Short mmCIF file of C-alpha atoms and ligand atoms in Angstrom, two decimals:
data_model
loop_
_atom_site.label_atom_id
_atom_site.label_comp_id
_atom_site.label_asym_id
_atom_site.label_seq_id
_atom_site.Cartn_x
_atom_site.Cartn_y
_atom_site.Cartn_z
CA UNK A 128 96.88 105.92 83.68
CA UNK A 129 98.31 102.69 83.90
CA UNK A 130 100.39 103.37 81.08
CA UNK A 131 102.16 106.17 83.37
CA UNK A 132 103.73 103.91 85.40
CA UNK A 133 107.30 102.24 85.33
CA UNK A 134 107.95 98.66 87.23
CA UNK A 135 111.70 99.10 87.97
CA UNK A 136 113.08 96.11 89.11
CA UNK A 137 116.60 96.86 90.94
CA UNK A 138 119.72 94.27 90.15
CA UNK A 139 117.70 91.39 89.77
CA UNK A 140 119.64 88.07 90.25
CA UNK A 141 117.08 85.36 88.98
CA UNK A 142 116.03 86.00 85.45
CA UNK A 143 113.14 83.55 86.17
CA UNK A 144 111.72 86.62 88.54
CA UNK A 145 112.24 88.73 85.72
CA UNK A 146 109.67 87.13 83.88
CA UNK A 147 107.39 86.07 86.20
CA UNK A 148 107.57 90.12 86.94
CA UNK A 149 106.65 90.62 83.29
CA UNK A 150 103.87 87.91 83.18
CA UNK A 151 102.14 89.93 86.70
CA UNK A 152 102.09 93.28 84.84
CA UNK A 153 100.85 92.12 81.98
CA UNK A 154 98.11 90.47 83.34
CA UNK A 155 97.39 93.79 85.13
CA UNK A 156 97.30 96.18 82.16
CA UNK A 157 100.88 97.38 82.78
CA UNK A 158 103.64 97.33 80.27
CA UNK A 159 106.46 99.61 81.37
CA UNK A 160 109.21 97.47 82.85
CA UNK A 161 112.85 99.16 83.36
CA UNK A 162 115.75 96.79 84.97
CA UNK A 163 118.53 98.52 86.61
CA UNK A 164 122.04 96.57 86.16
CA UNK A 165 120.06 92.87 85.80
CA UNK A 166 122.71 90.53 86.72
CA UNK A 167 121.63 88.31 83.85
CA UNK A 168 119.52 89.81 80.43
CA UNK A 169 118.14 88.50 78.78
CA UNK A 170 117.22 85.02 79.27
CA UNK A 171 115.14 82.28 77.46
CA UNK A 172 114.21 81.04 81.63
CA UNK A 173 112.50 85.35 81.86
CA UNK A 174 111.23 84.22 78.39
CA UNK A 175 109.56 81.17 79.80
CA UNK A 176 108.64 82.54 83.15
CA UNK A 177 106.63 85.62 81.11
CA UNK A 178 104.75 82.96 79.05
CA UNK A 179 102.61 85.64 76.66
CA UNK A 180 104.12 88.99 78.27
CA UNK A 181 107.12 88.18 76.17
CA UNK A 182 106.16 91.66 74.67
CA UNK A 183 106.56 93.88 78.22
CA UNK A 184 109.72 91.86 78.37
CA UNK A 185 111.14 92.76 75.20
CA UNK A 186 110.35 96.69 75.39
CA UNK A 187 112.17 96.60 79.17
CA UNK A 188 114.26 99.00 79.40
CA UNK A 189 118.16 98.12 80.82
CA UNK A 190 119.87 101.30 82.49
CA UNK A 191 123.05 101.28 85.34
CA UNK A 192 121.48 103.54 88.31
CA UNK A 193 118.05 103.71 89.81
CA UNK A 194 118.54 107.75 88.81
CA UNK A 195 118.48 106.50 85.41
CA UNK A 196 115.39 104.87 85.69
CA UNK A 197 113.60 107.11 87.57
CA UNK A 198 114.68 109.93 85.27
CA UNK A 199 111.30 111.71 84.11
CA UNK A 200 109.19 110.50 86.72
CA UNK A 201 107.56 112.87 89.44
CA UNK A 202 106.20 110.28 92.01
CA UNK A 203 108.55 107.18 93.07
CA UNK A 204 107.99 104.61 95.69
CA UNK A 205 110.21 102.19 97.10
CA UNK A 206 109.08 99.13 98.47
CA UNK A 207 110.76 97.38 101.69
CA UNK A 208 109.61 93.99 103.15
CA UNK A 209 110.45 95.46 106.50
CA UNK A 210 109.60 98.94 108.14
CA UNK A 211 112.16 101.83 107.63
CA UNK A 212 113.18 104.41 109.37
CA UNK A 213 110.57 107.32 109.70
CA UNK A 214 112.23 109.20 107.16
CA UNK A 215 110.43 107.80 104.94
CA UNK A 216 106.57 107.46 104.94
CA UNK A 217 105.10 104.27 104.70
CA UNK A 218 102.11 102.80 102.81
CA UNK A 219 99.67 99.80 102.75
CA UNK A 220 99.33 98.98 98.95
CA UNK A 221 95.84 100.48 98.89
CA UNK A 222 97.13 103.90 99.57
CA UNK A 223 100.34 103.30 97.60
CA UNK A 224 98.39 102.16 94.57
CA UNK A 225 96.04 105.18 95.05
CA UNK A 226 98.54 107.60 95.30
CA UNK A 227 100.11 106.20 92.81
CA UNK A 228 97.21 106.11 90.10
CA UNK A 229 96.96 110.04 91.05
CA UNK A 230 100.41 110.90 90.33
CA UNK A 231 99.81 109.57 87.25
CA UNK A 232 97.04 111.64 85.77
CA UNK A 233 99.85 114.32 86.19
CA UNK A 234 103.17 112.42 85.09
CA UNK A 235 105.02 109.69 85.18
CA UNK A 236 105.33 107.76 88.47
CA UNK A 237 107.34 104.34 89.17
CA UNK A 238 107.02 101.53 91.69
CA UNK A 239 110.71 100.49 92.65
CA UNK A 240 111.66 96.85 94.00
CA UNK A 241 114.88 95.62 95.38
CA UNK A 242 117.31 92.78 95.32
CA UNK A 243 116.13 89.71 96.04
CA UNK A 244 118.59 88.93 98.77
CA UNK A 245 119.40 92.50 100.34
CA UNK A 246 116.13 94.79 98.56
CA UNK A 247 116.99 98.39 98.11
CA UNK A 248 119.89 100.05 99.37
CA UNK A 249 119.72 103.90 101.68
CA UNK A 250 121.09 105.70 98.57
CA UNK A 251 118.36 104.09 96.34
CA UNK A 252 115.47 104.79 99.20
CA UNK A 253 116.42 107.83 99.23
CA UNK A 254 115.23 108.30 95.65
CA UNK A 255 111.71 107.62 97.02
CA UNK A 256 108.75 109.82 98.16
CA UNK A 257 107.20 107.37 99.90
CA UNK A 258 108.07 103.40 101.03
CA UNK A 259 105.62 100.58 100.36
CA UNK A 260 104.71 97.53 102.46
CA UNK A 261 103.00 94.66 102.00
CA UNK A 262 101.88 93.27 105.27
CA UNK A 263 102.55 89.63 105.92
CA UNK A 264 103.75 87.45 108.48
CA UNK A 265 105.64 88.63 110.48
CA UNK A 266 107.81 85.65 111.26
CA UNK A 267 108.48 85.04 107.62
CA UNK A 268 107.93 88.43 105.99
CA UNK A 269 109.41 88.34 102.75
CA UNK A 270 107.73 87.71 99.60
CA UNK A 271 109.45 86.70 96.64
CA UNK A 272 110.05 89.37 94.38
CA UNK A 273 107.56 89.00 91.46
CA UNK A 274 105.14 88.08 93.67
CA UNK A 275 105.78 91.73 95.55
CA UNK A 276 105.39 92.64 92.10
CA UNK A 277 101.65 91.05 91.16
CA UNK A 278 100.10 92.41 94.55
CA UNK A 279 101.12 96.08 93.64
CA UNK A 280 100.39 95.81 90.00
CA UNK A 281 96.76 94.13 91.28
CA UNK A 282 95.91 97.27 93.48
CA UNK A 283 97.31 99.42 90.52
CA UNK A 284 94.39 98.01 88.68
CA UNK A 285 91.76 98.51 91.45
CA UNK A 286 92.90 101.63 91.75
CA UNK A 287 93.17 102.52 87.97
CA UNK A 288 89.40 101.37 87.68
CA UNK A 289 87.96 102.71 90.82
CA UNK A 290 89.01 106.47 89.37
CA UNK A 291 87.61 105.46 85.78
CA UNK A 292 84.86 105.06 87.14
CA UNK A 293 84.70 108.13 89.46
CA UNK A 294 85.92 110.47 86.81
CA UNK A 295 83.12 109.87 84.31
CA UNK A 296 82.10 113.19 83.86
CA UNK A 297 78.59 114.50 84.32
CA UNK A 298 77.80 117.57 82.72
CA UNK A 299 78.35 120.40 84.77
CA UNK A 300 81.59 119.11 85.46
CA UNK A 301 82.99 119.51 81.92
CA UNK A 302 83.43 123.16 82.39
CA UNK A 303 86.69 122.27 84.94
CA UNK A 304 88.99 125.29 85.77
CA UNK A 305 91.71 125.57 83.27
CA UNK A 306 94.63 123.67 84.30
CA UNK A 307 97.42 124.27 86.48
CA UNK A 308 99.87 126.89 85.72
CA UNK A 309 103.10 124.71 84.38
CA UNK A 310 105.42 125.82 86.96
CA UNK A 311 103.00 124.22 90.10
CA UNK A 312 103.09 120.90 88.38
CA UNK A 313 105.54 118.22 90.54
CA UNK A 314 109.22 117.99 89.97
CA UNK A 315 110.75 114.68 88.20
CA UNK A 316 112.94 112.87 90.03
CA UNK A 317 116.31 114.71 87.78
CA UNK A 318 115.45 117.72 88.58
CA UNK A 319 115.03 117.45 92.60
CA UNK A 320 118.21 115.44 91.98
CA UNK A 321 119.64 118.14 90.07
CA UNK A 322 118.48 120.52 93.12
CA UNK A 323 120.03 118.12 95.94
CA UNK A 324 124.07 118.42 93.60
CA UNK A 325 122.96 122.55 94.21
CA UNK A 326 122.48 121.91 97.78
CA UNK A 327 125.36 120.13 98.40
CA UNK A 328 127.29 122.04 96.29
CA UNK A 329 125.90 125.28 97.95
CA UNK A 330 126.48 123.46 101.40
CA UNK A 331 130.29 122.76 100.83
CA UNK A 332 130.58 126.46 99.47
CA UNK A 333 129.58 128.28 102.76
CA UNK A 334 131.37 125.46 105.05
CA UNK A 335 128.16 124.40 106.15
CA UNK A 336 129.58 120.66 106.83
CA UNK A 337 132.44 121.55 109.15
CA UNK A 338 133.62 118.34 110.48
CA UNK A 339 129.83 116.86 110.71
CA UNK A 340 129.13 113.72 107.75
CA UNK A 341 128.06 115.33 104.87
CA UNK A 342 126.26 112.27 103.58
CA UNK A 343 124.10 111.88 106.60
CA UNK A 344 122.85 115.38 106.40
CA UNK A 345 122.35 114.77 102.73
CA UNK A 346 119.95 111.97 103.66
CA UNK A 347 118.00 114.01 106.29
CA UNK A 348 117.85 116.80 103.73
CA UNK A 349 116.38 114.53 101.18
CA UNK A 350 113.89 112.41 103.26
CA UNK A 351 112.32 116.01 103.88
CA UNK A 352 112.36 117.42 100.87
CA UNK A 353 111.17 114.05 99.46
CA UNK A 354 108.21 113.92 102.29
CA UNK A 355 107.00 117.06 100.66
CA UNK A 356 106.68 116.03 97.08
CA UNK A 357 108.41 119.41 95.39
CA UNK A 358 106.77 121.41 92.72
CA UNK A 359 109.05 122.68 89.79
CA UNK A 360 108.29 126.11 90.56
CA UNK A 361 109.73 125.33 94.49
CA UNK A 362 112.64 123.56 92.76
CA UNK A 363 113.56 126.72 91.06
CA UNK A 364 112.89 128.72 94.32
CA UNK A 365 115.52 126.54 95.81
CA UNK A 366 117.78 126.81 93.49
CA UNK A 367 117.72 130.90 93.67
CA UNK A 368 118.39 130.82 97.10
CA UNK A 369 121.24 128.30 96.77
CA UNK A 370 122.46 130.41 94.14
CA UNK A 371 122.10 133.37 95.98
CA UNK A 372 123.84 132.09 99.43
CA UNK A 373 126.69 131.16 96.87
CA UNK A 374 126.91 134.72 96.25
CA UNK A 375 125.76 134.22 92.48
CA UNK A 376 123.43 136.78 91.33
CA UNK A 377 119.75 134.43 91.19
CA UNK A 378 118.46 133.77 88.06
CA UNK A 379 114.90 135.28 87.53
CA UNK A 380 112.74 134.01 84.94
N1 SAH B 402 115.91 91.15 102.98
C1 SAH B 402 115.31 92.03 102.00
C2 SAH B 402 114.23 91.27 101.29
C3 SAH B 402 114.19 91.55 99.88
S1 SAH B 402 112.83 90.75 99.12
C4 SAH B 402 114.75 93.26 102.67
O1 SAH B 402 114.57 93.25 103.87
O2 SAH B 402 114.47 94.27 102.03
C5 SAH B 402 113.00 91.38 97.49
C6 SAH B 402 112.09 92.51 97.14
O3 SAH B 402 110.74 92.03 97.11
C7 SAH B 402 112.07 93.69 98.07
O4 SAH B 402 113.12 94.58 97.84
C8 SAH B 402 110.72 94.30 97.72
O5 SAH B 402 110.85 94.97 96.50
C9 SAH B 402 109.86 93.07 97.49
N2 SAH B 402 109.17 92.63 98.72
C10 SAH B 402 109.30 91.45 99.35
N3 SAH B 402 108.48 91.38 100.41
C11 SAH B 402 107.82 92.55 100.47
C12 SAH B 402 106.82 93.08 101.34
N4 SAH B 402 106.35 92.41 102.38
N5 SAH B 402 106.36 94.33 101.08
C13 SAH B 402 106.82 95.04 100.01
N6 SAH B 402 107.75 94.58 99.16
C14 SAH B 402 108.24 93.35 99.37
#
């Protein structure tokens, strides 16, 4: 399950936290590293930070956007060394790891952390199901980045094990129910992006915005669709209706 699961690391200044972020996962049983817009990649100080992980560092993927990265992936969570608004849900690790480990016996999921001066921006959150937070001190809250990094990868592993070991089948339990129909499985994060451009698009169309801010309507409109984790099949449901209030004829499959 492990294996499911991206480490995106967002606009990383210090290469030296790039490594050290390699060297955590590694240790962890995690190898899927993607860097969105590192500010400098690669390094020989992220080769001597990851020590052995040189590996996880070499296969990391480099992309532009956080879309990018989360591209294929039908569970994200953000982390934030502070508490959000409520628009997005927040987690202790335990639960984020848990959730996580779930996710991933059905797809991909990632585990997003931000800059290490200003962490994730509101447009980047708002690629996230669900927010992360360590808790610490509250006087001096902020951990450095790759340390962020080893905590969640460590309760990833806890988690990872503790369902090994649940899910050992006993017999009667082989004969499972066949597997969800295709449709009910969750939506990656391109196509409930692909379904927000609809919406918008759809919004604009019947003059929905008026003088209000479109973007901050966007952002409500996401944190609850986001909240309730979409399926593909309510994705497409969506999308007819969209379709259909933009007076195009929906598209049955
Ligand atoms: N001033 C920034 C701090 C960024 S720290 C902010 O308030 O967001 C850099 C990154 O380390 C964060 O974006 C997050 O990914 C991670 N991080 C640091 N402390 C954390 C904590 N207590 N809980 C979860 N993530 C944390």
């Amino acid at each position: 399950m492990l294996e499911n699961i991206r480490i995106i690391l967002v606009n990383t200044s210090h290469p030296g936290n790039i490594g050290a972020a390699a060297r955590a996962m590694k240790n962890m049983g995690l190898s899927k590293l993607v860097l969105v817009d590192p500010v400098d990649h690669p390094t020989f100080e992220a080769y001597s930070r990851a020590a052995g992980a040189d590996d996880v560092l070499g296969d990391a993927r480099v992309v532009k956007t956080l879309a990018e990265a989360v591209t294929g992936c039908t569970w994200v969570m953000g982390t934030s060394a502070r508490e959000r608004s409520v628009q997005w849900p927040m987690m202790l690790p335990r639960e984020c790891a848990a959730a996580s480990i779930k996710q991933a016996e059905l797809g991909e999921a990632a585990i997003v952390f931000g800059r290490e001066r200003t962490g994730l921006t509101n447009e980047e959150l708002e690629l996230c199901h669900a927010l992360v937070n360590i808790p610490t001190n509250p006087d001096y809250s902020s951990l450095n980045v790759a340390a962020a990094v080893q905590v969640l990868c460590y309760e990833l592993r806890l988690a990872a094990l503790e369902s090994a070991a649940a899910s050992a089948p006993s017999e009667p339990e082989r004969n499972e129910p066949a597997a969800k129909h295709i449709d009910d499985v969750p939506a990656t994060a391109d196509q409930v992006d692909g379904m927000y451009q609809h919406l918008y698009q759809m919004l604009e169309d019947v003059n929905f915005f008026g003088t209000s801010h479109p973007e901050i309507i966007m952002r409500r409109l996401k944190g609850m669709f986001n909240r309730t984790h979409l399926t593909r099949r309510e994705v497409s449901i969506l999308r007819g209706i969209y379709s259909a209030a933009q007076g195009k004829k929906a598209v049955r499959k």
